[in-house]
XYZ file of N, CA, C and O in Angstrom:
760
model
N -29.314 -25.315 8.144
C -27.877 -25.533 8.163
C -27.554 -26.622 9.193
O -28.279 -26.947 10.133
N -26.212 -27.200 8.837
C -26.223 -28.345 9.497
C -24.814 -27.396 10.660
O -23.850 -26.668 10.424
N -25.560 -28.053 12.082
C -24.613 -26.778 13.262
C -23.749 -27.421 13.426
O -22.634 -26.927 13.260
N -23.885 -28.905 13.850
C -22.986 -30.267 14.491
C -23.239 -31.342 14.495
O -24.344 -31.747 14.856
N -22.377 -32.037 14.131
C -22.566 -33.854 14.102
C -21.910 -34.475 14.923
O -20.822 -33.939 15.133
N -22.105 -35.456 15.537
C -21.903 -36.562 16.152
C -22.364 -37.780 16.079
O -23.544 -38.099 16.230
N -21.222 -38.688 15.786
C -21.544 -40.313 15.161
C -19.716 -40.475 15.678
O -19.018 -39.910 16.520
N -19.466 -41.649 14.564
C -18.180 -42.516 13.914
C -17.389 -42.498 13.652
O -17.252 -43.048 12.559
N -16.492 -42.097 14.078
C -15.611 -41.851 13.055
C -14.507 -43.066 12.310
O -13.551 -43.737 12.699
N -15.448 -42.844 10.733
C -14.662 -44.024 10.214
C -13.908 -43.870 9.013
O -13.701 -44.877 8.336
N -13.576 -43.040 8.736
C -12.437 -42.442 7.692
C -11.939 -41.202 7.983
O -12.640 -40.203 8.144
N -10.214 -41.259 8.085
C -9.861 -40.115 7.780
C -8.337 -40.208 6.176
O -7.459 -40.991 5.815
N -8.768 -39.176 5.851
C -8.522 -39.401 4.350
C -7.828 -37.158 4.197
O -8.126 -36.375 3.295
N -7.107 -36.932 5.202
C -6.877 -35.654 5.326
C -6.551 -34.817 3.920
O -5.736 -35.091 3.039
N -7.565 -33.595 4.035
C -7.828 -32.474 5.024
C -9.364 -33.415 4.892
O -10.211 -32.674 5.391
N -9.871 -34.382 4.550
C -11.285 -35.189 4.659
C -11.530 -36.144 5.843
O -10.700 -36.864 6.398
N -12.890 -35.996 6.126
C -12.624 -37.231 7.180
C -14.456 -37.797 6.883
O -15.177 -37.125 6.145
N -14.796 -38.631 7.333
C -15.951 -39.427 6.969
C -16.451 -39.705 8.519
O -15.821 -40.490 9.227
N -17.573 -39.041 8.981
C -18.093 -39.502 10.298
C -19.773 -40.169 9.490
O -20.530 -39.826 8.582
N -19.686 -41.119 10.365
C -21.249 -42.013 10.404
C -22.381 -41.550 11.470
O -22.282 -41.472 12.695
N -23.359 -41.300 10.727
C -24.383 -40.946 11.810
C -25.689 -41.635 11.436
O -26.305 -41.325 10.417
N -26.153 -42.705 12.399
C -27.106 -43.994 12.060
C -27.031 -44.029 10.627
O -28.027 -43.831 9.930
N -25.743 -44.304 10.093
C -25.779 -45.128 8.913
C -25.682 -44.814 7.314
O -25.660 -45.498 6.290
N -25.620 -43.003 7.726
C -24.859 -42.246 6.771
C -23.517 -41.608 6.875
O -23.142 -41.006 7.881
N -22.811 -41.766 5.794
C -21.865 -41.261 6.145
C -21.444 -39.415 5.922
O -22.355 -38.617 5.698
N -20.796 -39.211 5.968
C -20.896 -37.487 6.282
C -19.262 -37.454 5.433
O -18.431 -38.248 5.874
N -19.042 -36.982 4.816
C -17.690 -36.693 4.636
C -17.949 -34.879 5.168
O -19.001 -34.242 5.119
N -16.749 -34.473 5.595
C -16.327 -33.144 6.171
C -14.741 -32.832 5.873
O -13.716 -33.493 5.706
N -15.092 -31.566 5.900
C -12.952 -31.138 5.750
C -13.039 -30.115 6.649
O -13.772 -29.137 6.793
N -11.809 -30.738 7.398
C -11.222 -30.241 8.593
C -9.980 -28.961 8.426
O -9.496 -28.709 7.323
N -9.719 -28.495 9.223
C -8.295 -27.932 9.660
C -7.738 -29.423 10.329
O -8.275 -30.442 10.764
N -6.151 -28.858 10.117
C -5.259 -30.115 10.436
C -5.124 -29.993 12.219
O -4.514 -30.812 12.907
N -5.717 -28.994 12.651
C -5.526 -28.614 13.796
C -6.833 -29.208 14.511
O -6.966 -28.800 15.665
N -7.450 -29.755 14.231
C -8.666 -30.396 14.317
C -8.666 -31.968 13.919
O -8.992 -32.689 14.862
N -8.408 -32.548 12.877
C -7.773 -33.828 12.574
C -6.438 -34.448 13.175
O -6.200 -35.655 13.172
N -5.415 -33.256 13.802
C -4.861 -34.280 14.666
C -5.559 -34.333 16.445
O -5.044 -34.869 17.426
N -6.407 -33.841 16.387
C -6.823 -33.869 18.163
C -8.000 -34.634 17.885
O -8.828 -34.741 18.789
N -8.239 -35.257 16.631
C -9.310 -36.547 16.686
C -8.664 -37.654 17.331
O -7.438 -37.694 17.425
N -9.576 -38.756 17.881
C -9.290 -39.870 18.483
C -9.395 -40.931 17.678
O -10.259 -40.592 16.870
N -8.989 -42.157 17.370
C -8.917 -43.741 16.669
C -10.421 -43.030 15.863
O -11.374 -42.263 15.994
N -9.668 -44.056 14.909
C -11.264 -44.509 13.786
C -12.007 -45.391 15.028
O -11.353 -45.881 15.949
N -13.419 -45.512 14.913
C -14.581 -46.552 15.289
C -14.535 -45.777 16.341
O -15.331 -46.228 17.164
N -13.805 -44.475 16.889
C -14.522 -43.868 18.376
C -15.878 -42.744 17.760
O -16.077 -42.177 16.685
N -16.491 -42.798 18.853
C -17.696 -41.499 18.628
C -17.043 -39.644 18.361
O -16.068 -39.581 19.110
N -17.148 -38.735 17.892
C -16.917 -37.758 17.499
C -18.162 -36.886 17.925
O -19.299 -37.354 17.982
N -17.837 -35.542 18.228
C -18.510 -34.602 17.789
C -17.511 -33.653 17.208
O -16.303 -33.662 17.441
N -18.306 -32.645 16.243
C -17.972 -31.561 15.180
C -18.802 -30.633 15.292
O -20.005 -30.840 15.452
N -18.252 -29.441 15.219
C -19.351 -27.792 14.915
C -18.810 -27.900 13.836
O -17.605 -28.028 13.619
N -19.638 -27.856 13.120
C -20.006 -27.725 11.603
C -20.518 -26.362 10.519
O -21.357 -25.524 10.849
N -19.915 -26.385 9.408
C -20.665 -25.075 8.690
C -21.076 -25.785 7.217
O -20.356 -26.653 6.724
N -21.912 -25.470 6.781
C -22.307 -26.258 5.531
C -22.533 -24.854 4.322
O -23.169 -23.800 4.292
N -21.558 -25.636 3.393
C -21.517 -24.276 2.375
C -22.518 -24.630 0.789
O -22.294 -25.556 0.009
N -23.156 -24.021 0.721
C -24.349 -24.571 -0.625
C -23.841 -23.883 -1.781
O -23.900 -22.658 -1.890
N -23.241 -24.801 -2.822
C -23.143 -24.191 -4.095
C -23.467 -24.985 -5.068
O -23.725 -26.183 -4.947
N -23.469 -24.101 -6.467
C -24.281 -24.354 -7.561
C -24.104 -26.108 -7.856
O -25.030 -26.857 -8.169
N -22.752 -26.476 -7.672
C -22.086 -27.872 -8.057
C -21.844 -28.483 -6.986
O -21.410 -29.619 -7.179
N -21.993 -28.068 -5.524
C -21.485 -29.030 -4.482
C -22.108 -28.281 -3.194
O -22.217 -27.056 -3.134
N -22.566 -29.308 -2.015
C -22.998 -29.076 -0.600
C -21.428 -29.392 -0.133
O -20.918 -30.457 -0.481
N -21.027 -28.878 0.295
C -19.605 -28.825 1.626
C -19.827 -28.489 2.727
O -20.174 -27.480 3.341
N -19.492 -29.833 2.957
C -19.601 -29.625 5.278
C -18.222 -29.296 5.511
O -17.439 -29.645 4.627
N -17.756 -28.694 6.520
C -16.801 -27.998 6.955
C -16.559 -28.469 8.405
O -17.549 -28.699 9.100
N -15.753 -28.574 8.739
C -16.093 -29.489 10.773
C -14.709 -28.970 11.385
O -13.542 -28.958 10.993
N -15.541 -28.451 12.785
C -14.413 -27.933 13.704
C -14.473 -28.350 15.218
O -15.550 -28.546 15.781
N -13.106 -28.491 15.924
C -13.280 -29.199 17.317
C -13.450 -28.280 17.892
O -13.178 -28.624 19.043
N -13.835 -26.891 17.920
C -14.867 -26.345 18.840
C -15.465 -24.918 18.309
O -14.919 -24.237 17.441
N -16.508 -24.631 18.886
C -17.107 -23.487 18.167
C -16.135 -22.308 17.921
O -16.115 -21.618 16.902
N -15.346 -22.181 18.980
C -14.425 -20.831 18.666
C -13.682 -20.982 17.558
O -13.134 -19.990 17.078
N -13.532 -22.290 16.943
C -12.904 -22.104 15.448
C -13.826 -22.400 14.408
O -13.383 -22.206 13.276
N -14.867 -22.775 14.484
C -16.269 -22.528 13.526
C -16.246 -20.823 13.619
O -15.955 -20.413 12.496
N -16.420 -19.857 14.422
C -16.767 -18.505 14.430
C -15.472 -18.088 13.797
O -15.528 -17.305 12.849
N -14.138 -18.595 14.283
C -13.099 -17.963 13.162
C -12.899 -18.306 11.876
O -12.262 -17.570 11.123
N -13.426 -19.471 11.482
C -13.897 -19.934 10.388
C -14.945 -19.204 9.556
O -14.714 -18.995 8.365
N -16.371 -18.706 10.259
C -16.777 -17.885 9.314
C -16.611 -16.236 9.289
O -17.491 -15.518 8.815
N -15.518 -15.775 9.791
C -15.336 -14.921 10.130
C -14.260 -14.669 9.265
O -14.097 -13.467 9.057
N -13.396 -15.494 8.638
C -12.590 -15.205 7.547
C -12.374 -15.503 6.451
O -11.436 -15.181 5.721
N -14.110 -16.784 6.089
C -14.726 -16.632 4.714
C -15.198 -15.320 4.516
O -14.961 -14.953 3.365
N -15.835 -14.386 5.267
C -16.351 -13.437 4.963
C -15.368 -11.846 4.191
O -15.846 -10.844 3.660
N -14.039 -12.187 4.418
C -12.747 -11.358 4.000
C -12.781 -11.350 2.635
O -12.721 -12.522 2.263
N -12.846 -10.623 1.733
C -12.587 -10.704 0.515
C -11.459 -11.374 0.004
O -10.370 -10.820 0.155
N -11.518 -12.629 -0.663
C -10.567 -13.010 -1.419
C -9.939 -13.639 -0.670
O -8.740 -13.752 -0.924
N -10.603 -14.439 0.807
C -10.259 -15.279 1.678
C -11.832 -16.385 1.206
O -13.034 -16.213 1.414
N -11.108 -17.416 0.562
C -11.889 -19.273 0.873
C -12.290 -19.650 1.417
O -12.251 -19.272 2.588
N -12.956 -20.632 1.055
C -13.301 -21.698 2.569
C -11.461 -22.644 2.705
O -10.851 -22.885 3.747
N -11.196 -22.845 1.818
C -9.994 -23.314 1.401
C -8.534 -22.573 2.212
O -7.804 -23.087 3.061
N -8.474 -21.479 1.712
C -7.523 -20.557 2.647
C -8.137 -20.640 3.854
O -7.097 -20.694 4.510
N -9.016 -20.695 4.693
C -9.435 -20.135 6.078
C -9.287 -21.307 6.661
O -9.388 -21.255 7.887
N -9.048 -22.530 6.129
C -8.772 -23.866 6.624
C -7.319 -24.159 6.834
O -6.887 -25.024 7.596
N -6.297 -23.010 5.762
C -5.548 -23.206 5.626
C -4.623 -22.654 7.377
O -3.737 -23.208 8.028
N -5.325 -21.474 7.566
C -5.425 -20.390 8.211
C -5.343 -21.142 9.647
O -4.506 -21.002 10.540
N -6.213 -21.785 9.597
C -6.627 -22.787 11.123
C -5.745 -23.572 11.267
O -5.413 -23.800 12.430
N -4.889 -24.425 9.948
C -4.270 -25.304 10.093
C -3.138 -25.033 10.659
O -2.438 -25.796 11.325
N -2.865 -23.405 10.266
C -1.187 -22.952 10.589
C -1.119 -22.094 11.906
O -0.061 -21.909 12.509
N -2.198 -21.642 12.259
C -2.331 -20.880 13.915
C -3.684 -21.011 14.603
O -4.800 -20.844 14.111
N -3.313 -21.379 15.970
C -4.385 -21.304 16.831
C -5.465 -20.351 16.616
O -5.254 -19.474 15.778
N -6.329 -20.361 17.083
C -7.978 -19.006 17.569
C -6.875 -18.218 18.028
O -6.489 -17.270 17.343
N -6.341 -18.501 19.083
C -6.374 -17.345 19.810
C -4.458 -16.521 19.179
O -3.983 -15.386 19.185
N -3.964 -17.884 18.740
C -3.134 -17.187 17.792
C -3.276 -16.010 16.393
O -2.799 -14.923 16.068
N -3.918 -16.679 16.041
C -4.890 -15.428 14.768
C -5.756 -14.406 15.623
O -5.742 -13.353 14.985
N -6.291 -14.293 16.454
C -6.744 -13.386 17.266
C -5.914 -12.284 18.010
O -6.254 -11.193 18.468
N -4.494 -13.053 17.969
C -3.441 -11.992 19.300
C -2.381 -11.049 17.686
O -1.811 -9.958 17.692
N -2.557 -12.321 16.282
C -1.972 -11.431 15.421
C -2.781 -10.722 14.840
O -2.240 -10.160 13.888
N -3.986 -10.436 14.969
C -4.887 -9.255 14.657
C -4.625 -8.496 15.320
O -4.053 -7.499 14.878
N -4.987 -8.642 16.993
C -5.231 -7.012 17.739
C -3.997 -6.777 17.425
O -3.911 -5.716 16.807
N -2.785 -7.414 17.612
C -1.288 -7.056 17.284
C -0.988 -6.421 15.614
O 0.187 -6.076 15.488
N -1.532 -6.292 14.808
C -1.621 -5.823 13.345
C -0.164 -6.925 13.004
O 0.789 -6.182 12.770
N 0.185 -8.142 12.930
C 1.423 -8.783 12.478
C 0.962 -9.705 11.312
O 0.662 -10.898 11.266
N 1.028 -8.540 10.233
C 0.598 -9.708 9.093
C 2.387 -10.817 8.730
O 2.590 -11.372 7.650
N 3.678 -10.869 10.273
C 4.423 -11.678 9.483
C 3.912 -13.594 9.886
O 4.275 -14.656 9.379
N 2.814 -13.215 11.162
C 2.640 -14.736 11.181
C 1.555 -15.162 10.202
O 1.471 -16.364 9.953
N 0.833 -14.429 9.699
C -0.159 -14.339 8.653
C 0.783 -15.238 7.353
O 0.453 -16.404 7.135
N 1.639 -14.773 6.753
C 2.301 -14.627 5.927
C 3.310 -16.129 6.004
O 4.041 -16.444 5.065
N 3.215 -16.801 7.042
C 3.716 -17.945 6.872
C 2.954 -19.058 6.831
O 3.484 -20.161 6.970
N 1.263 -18.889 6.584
C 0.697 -20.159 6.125
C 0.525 -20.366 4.713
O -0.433 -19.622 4.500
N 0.812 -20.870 3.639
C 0.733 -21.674 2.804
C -0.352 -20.585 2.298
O -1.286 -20.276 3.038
N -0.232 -20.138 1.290
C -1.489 -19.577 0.243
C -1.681 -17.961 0.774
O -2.628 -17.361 0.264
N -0.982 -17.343 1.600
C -1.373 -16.549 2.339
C -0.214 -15.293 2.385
O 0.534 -15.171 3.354
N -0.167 -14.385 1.215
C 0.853 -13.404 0.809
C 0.683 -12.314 1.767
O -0.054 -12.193 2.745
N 1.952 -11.207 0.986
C 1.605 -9.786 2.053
C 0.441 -9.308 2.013
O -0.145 -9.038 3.062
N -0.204 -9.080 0.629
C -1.409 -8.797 0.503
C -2.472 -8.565 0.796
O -3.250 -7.611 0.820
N -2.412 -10.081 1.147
C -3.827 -10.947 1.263
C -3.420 -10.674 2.952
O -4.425 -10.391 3.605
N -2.303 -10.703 3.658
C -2.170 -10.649 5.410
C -2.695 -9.240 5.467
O -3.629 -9.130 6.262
N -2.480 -8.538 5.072
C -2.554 -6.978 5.060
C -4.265 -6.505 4.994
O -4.809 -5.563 5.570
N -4.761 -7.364 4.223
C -6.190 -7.036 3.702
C -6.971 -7.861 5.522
O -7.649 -7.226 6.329
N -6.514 -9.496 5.664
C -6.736 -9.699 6.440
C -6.839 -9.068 7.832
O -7.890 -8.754 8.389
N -5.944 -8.967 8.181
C -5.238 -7.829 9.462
C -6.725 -6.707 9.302
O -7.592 -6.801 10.171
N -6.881 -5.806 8.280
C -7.421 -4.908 8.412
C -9.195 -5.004 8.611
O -9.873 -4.403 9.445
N -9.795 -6.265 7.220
C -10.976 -6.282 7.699
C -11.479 -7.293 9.140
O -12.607 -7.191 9.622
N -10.726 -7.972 9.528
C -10.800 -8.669 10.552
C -10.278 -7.849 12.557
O -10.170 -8.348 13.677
N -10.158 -6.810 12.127
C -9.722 -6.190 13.194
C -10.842 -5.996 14.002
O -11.908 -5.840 13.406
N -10.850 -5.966 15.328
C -11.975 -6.537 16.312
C -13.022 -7.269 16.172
O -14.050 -7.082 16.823
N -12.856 -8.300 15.199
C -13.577 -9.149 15.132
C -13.520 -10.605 15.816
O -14.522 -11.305 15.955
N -12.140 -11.001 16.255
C -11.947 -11.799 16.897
C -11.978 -10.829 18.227
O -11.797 -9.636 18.474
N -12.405 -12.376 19.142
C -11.884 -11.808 20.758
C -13.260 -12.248 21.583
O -13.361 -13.360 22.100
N -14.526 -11.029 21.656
C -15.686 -11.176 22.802
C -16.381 -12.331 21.992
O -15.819 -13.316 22.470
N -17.036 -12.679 21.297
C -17.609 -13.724 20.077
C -17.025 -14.808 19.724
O -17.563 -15.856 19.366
N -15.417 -14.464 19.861
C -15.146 -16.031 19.490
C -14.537 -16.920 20.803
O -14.205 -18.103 20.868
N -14.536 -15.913 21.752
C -13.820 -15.846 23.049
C -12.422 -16.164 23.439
O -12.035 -16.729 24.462
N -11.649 -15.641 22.313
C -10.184 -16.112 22.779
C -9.723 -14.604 23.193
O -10.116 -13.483 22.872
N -8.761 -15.076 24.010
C -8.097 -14.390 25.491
C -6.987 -13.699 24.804
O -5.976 -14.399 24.759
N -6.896 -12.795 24.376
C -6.015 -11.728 23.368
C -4.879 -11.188 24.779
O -5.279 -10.234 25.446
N -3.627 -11.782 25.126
C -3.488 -10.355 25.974
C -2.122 -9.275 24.986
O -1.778 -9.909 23.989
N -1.810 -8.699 25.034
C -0.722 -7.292 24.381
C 0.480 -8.103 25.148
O 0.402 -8.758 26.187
N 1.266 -7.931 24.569
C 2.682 -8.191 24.803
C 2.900 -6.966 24.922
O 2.380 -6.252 24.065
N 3.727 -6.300 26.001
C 4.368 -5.568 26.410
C 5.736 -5.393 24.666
O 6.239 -6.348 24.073
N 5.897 -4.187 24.405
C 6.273 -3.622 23.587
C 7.804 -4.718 23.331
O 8.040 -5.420 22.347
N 8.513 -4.570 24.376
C 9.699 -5.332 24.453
C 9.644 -6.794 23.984
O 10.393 -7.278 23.135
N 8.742 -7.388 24.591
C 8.480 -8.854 23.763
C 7.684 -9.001 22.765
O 7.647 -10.144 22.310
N 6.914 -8.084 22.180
C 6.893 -7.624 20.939
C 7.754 -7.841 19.811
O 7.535 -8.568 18.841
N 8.926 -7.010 20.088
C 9.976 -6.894 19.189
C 10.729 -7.906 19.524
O 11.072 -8.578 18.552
N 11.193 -8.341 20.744
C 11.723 -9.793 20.355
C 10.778 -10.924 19.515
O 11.309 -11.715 18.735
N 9.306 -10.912 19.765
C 8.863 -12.047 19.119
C 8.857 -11.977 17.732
O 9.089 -12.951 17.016
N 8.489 -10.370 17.148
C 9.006 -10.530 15.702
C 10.532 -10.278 15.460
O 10.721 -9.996 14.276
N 11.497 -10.288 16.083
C 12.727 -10.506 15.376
C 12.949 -12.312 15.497
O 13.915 -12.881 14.988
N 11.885 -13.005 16.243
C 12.327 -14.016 15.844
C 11.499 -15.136 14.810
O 11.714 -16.292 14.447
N 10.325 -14.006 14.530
C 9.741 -14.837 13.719
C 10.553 -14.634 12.511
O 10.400 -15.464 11.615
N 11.453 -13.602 12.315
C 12.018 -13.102 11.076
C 12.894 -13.622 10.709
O 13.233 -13.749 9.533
N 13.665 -14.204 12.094
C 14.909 -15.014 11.725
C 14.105 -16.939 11.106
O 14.570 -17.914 10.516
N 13.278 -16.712 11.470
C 12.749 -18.103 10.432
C 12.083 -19.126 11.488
O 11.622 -20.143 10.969
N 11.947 -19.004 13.042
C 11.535 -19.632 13.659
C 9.477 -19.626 13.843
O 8.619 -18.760 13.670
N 9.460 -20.601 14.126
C 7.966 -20.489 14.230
C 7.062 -19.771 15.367
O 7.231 -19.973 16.570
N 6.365 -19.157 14.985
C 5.522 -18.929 16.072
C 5.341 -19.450 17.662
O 5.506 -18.997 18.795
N 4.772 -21.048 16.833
C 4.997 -21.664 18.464
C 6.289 -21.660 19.041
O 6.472 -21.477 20.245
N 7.100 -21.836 18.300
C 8.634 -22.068 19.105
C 9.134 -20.888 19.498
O 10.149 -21.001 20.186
N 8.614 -19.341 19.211
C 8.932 -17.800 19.503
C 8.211 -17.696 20.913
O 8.620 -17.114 21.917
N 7.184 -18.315 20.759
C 5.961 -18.015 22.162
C 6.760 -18.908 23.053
O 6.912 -18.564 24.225
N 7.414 -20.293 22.509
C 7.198 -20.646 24.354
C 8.978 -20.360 24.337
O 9.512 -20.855 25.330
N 9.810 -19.755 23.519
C 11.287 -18.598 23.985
C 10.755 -17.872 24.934
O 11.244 -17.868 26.064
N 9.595 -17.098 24.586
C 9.231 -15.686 25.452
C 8.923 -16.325 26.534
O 8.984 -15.633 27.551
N 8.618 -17.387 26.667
C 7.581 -17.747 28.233
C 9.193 -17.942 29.152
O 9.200 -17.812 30.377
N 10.137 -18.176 28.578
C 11.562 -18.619 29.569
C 12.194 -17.540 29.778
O 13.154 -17.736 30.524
N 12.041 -16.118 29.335
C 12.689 -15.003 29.534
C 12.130 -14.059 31.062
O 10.948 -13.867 31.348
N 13.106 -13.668 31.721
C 12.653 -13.091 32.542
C 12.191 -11.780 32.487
O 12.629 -10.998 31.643
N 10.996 -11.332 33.645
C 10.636 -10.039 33.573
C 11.771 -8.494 33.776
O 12.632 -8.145 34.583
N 11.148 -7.925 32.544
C 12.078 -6.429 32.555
C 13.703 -6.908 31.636
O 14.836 -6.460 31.810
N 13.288 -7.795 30.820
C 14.242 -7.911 30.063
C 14.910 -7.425 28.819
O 14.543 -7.956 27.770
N 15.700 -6.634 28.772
C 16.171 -5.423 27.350
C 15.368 -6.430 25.608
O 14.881 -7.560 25.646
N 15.435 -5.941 24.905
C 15.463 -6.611 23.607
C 16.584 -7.215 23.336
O 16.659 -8.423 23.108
N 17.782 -6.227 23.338
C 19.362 -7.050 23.044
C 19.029 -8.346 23.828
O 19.195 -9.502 23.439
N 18.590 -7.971 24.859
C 19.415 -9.344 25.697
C 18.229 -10.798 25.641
O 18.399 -11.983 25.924
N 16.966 -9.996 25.116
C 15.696 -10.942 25.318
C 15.783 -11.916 24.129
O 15.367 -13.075 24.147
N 16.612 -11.051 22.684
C 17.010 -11.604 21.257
C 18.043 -13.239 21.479
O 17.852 -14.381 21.062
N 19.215 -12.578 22.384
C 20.139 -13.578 22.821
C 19.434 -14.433 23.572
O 19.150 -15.407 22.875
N 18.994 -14.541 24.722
C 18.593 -15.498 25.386
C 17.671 -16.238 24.946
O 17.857 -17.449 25.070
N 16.154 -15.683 24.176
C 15.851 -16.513 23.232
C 16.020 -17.542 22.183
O 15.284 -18.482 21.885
N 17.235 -17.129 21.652
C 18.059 -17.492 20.667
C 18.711 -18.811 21.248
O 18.751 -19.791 20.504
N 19.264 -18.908 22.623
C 20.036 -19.831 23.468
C 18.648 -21.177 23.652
O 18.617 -22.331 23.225
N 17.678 -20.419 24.431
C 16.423 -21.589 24.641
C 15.688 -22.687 23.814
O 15.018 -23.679 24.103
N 16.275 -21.828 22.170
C 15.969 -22.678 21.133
C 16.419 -23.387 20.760
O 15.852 -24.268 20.112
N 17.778 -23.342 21.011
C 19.083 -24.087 20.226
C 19.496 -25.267 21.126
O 20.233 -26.207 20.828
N 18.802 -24.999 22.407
C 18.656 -26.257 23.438
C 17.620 -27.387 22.918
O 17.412 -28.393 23.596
C-alpha cells in the first residue's frame, strides 16, 4: 500500500489534485479540507495516503495529516459509508469535530454534510462510537450540559457548526441556556 507521497504539486483539478514524484504523476482525491491548506502549484507536498484496489480502478486517496487518514479509514469501514461520503465527511467537519459529534451522539452536525441523512448519521454515530479519540488523537472534551443545548439550539436554528463553536467560546462561565441562546444569537449577528 502506498502510506505517503511527497513530490509537486502540479495540478489541482478539485476534489483531484496531481502530485509529481521523479516524474510520475500521481493523481489523488482529497477532502476540501485538505486542498484548501495546500500551498501554490510547483511547491513540494507531502500526503498520508490510502490506496483503494478495485476490480476497474486503483484510487489514491490523500490527507494533510494522519489523524484524518485514520478517520478516513475508520468511516469507510461503516456500512453504507464510501470512500466518496467519508471525503465528503472530512470536507464538512474537522477530526476532532466528527470525533466531539460522536462521543456527543449529535447526528444534527452529521446531517448537514451533503449525502449524509438521519439514517445514515444515526448508523454512523453508533458504529463509530469510541472509535475516534486515543488512535486518531483528537482531543474530545464534553461540553458541559448547558452549552450543549445551546450549541444544538443553534445548530437548529441553521447556523454552522463553526460559527456555533466560536458563539460558545464568547459566552461567559455559568451561563443559563435562556440567556447563553440570546447572547449567542447577538455574537453572530455582529
Amino acid at each position: 500500500m502506498i502510506g505517503r507521497i511527497t513530490g509537486t504539486l502540479i495540478e489541482k483539478l478539485p476534489p483531484t489534485l496531481c502530485v509529481d514524484v521523479n516524474g510520475v504523476g500521481y493523481d489523488i482525491e482529497v477532502p476540501m479540507s485538505t486542498l484548501y491548506g495546500l500551498p501554490e502549484l510547483g511547491a513540494r507536498v507531502t500526503l498520508y495516503t490510502h490506496l483503494t484496489v478495485r476490480e476497474d480502478a486503483h484510487i489514491l486517496y490523500g490527507f494533510a495529516s494522519a489523524n484524518e487518514r485514520s478517520a478516513f479509514r475508520e468511516l469507510i469501514k461503516v456500512s453504507g459509508i464510501g470512500a466518496r461520503t467519508a471525503l465528503a465527511v472530512l470536507s464538512g467537519l474537522s477530526v476532532s469535530d466528527l470525533a466531539q459529534a460522536i462521543t456527543l451522539q449529535e447526528p444534527g452536525r452529521l446531517t448537514r454534510v451533503p449525502g449524509i441523512g438521519k439514517k445514515t448519521a444515526e448508523r454512523l454515530l453508533l458504529e463509530m462510537r469510541g472509535k475516534l479519540g486515543a488512535d486518531i488523537g483528537a482531543t474530545v472534551h464534553a461540553l458541559p450540559d448547558t452549552q450543549t443545548d445551546i450549541l444544538n439550539a443553534l445548530l437548529a436554528l441553521g447556523y454552522s457548526d463553526k460559527e456555533s463553536q466560536t458563539a460558545l467560546k464568547t459566552l461567559p462561565e455559568g451561563t443559563s441556556v435562556s440567556d447563553g441562546i440570546r447572547l449567542a444569537l447577538k455574537a453572530l449577528v455582529r
